[in-house]
Short mmCIF file of C-alpha atoms in Angstrom, two decimals:
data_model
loop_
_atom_site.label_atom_id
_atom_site.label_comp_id
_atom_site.label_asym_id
_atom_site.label_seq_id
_atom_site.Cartn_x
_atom_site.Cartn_y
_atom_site.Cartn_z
CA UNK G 36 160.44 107.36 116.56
CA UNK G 37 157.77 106.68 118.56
CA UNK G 38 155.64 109.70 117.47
CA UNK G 39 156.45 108.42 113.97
CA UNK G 40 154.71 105.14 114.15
CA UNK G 41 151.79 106.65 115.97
CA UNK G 42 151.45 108.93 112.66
CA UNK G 43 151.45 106.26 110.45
CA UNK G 44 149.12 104.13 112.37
CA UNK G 45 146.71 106.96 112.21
CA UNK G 46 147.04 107.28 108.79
CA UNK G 47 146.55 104.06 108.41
CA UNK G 48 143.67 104.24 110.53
CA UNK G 49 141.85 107.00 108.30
CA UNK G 50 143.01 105.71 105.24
CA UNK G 51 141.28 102.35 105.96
CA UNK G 52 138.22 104.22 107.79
CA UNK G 53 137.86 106.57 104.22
CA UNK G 54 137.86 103.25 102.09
CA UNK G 55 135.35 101.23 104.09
CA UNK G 56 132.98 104.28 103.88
CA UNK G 57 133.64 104.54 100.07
CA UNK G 58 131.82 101.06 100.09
CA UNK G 59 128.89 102.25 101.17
CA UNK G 60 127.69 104.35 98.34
CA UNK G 61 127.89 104.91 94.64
CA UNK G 62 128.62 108.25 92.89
CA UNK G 63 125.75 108.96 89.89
CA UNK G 64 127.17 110.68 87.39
CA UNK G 65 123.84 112.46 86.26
CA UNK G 66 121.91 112.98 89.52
CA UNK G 67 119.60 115.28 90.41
CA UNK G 68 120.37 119.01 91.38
CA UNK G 69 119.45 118.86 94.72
CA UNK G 70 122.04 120.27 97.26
CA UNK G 71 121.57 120.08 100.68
CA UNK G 72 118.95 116.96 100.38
CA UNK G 73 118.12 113.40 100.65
CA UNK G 74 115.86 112.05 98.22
CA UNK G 75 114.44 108.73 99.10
CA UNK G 76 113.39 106.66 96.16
CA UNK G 77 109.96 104.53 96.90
CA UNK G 78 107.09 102.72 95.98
CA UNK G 79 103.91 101.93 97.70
CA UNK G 80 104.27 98.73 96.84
CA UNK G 81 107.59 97.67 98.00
CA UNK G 82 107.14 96.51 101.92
CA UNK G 83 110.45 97.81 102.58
CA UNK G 84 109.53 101.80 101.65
CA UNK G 85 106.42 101.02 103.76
CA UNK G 86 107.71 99.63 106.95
CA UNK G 87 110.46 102.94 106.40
CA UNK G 88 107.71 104.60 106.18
CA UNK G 89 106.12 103.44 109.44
CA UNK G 90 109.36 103.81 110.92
CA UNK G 91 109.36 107.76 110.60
CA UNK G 92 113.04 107.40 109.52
CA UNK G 93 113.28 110.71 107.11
CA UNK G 94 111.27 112.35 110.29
CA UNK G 95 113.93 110.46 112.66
CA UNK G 96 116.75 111.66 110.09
CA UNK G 97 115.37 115.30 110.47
CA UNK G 98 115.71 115.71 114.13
CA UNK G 99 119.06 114.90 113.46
CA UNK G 100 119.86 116.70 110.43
CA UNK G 101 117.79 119.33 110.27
CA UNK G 102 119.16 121.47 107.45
CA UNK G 103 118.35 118.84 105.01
CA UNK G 104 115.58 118.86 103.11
CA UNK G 105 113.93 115.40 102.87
CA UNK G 106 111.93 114.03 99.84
CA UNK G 107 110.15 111.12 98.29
CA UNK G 108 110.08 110.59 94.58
CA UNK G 109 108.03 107.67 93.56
CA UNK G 110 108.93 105.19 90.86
CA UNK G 111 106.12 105.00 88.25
CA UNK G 112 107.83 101.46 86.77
CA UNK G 113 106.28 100.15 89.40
CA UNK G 114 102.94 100.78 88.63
CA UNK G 115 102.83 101.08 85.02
CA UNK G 116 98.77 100.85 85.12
CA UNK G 117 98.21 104.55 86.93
CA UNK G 118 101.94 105.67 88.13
CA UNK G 119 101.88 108.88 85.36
CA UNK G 120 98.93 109.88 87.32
CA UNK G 121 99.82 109.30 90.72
CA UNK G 122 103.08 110.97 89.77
CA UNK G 123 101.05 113.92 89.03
CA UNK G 124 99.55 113.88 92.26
CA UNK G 125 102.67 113.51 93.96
CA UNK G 126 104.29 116.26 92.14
CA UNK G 127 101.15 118.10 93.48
CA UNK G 128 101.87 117.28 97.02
CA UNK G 129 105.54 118.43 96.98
CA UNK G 130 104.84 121.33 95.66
CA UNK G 131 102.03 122.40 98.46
CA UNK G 132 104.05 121.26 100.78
CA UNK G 133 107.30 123.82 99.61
CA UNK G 134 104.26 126.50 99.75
CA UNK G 135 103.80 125.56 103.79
CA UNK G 136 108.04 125.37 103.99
CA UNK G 137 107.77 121.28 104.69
CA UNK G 138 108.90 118.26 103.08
CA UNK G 139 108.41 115.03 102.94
CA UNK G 140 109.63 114.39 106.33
CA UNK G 141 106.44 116.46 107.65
CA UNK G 142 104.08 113.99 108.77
CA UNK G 143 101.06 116.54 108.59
CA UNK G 144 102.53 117.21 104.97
CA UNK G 145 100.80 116.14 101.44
CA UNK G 146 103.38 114.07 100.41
CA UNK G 147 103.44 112.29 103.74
CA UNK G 148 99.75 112.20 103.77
CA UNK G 149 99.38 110.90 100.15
CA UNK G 150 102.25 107.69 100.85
CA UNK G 151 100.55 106.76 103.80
CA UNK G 152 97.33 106.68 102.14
CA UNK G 153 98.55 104.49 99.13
CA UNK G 154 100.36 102.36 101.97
CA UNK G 155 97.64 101.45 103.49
CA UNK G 156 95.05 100.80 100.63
CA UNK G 157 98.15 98.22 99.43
CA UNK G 158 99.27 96.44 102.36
CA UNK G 159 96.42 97.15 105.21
CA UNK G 160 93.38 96.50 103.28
CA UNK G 161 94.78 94.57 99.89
CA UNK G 162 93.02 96.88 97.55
CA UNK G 163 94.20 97.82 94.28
CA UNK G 164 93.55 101.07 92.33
CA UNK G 165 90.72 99.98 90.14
CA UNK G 166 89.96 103.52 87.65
CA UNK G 167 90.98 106.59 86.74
CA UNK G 168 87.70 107.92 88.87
CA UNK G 169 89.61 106.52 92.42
CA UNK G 170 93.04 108.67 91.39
CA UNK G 171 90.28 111.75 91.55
CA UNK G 172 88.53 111.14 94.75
CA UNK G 173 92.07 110.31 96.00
CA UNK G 174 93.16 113.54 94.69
CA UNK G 175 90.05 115.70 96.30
CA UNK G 176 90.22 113.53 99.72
CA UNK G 177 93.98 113.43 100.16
CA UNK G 178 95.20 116.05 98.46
CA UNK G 179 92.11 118.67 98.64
CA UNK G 180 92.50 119.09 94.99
CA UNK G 181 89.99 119.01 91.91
CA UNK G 182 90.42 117.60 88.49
CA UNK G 183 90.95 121.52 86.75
CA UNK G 184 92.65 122.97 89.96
CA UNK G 185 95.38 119.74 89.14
CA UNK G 186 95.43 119.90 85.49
CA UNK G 187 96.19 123.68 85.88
CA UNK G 188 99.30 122.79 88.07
CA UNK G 189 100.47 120.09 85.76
CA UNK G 190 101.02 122.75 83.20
CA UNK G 191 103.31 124.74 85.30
CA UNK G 192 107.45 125.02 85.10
CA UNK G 193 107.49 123.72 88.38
CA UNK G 194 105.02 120.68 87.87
CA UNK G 195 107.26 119.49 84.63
CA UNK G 196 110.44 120.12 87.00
CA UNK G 197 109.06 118.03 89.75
CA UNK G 198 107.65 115.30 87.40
CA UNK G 199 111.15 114.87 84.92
CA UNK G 200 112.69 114.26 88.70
CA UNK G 201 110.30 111.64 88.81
CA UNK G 202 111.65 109.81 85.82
CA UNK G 203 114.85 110.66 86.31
CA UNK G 204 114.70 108.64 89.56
CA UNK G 205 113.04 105.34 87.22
CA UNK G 206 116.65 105.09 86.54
CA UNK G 207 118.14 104.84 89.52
CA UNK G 208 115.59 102.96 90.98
CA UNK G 209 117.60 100.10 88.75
CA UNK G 210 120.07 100.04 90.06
CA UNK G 211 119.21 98.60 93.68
CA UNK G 212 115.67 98.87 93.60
CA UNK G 213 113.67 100.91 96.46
CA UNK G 214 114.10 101.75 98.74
CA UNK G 215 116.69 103.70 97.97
CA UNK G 216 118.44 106.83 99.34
CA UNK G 217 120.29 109.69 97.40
CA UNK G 218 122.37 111.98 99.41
CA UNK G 219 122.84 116.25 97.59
CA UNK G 220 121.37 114.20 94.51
CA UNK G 221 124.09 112.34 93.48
CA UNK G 222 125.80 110.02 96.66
CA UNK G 223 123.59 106.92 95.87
CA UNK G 224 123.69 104.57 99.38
CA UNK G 225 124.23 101.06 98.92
CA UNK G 226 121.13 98.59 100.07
CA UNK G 227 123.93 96.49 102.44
CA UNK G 228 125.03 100.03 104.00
CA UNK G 229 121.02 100.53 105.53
CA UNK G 230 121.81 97.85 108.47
CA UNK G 231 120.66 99.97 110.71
CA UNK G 232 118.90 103.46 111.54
CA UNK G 233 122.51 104.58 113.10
CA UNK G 234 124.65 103.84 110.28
CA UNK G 235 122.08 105.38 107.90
CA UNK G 236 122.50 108.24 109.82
CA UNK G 237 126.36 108.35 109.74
CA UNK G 238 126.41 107.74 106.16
CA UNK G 239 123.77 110.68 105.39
CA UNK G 240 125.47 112.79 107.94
CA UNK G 241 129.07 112.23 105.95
CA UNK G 242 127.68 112.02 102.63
CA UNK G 243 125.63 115.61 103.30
CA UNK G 244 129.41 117.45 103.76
CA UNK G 245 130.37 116.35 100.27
CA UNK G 246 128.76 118.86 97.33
#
């Protein structure tokens, strides 16, 4: 009898434990295919992605999880003046940085290198992207990339790939706004559930089990 009721308290127990983590994230029903992943939704303007950012917490989150793969897609909707074309050059980034087996976790990576370099010209020194011309020299300073060696990537499968990602995540980026972390490409975390570094962790760390 007594065995019985410790069963059913432990039951209880996981039942309750299952429900509260249910809480914590969303199911999309048209995510991305991404196994094995955790996308983080961003934008260089949002403080929050930046002080992430600063943080290192997809680095942090790759120590500990290091068979995920870890990447940033940037919401254009956010800047509607020049996001197509800094879309492009993120799409850019990503792909070098596949080439040289990192992501966006890889702090000597493009995509790392690009964010904090639109990071800082937004919140460090309050400067604005002014022309087309500065989304070049951004491109051949960041990203070591001309004008004809980009346009030549943007016409490839995996450039168009990258890039409908991009606007795929526009959508989801509604939903709670950015930042905003997607787990395998389709376990969408809550904003309340990111109260801390170690219960994002948990959560990706569950949420990474589930295809």
């Amino acid at each position: 009898m007594f065995f019985k009721k410790i069963s059913k308290l432990f039951l209880i127990f996981v039942c309750f434990a299952n429900f509260s983590f249910a809480k914590d994230f969303i199911v999309l029903e048209d995510g991305f295919d991404s196994k094995n992943s955790l996308i983080e939704l961003f934008s260089y303007k949002c403080i929050h992605c930046y002080n992430h950012h600063k943080f290192g917490t997809l680095n942090k989150l790759k120590r500990e999880l290091p068979n995920l793969s870890y990447n940033l897609y940037p919401i254009s909707l956010a800047d509607k003046r020049f996001g197509k074309e800094l879309n492009e050059l993120f799409a850019f980034a990503q792909a070098k940085d596949m080439q040289e087996n990192k992501d966006a976790s890889s702090e000597d990576g493009f995509v790392h290198r690009l964010a904090d370099y639109l990071f800082v010209l937004h919140f460090v020194k309050k400067q604005e992207i002014q022309n087309l011309n500065e989304i070049e020299q951004i491109a051949l300073n960041v990203l070591n990339v001309s004008k004809n060696e980009l346009e030549n990537f943007l016409q490839s499968n995996e450039a168009k790939k990258i890039l409908a990602n991009y606007e795929k995540a526009n959508e989801f980026a509604q939903i709670y706004g950015t930042p905003t972390f997607i787990v395998n490409g389709k376990y969408q975390i809550k904003p309340e559930a990111l109260s801390s570094m170690q219960n994002l962790l948990k959560i990706v760390s569950e949420l990474s089990k589930n295809e």
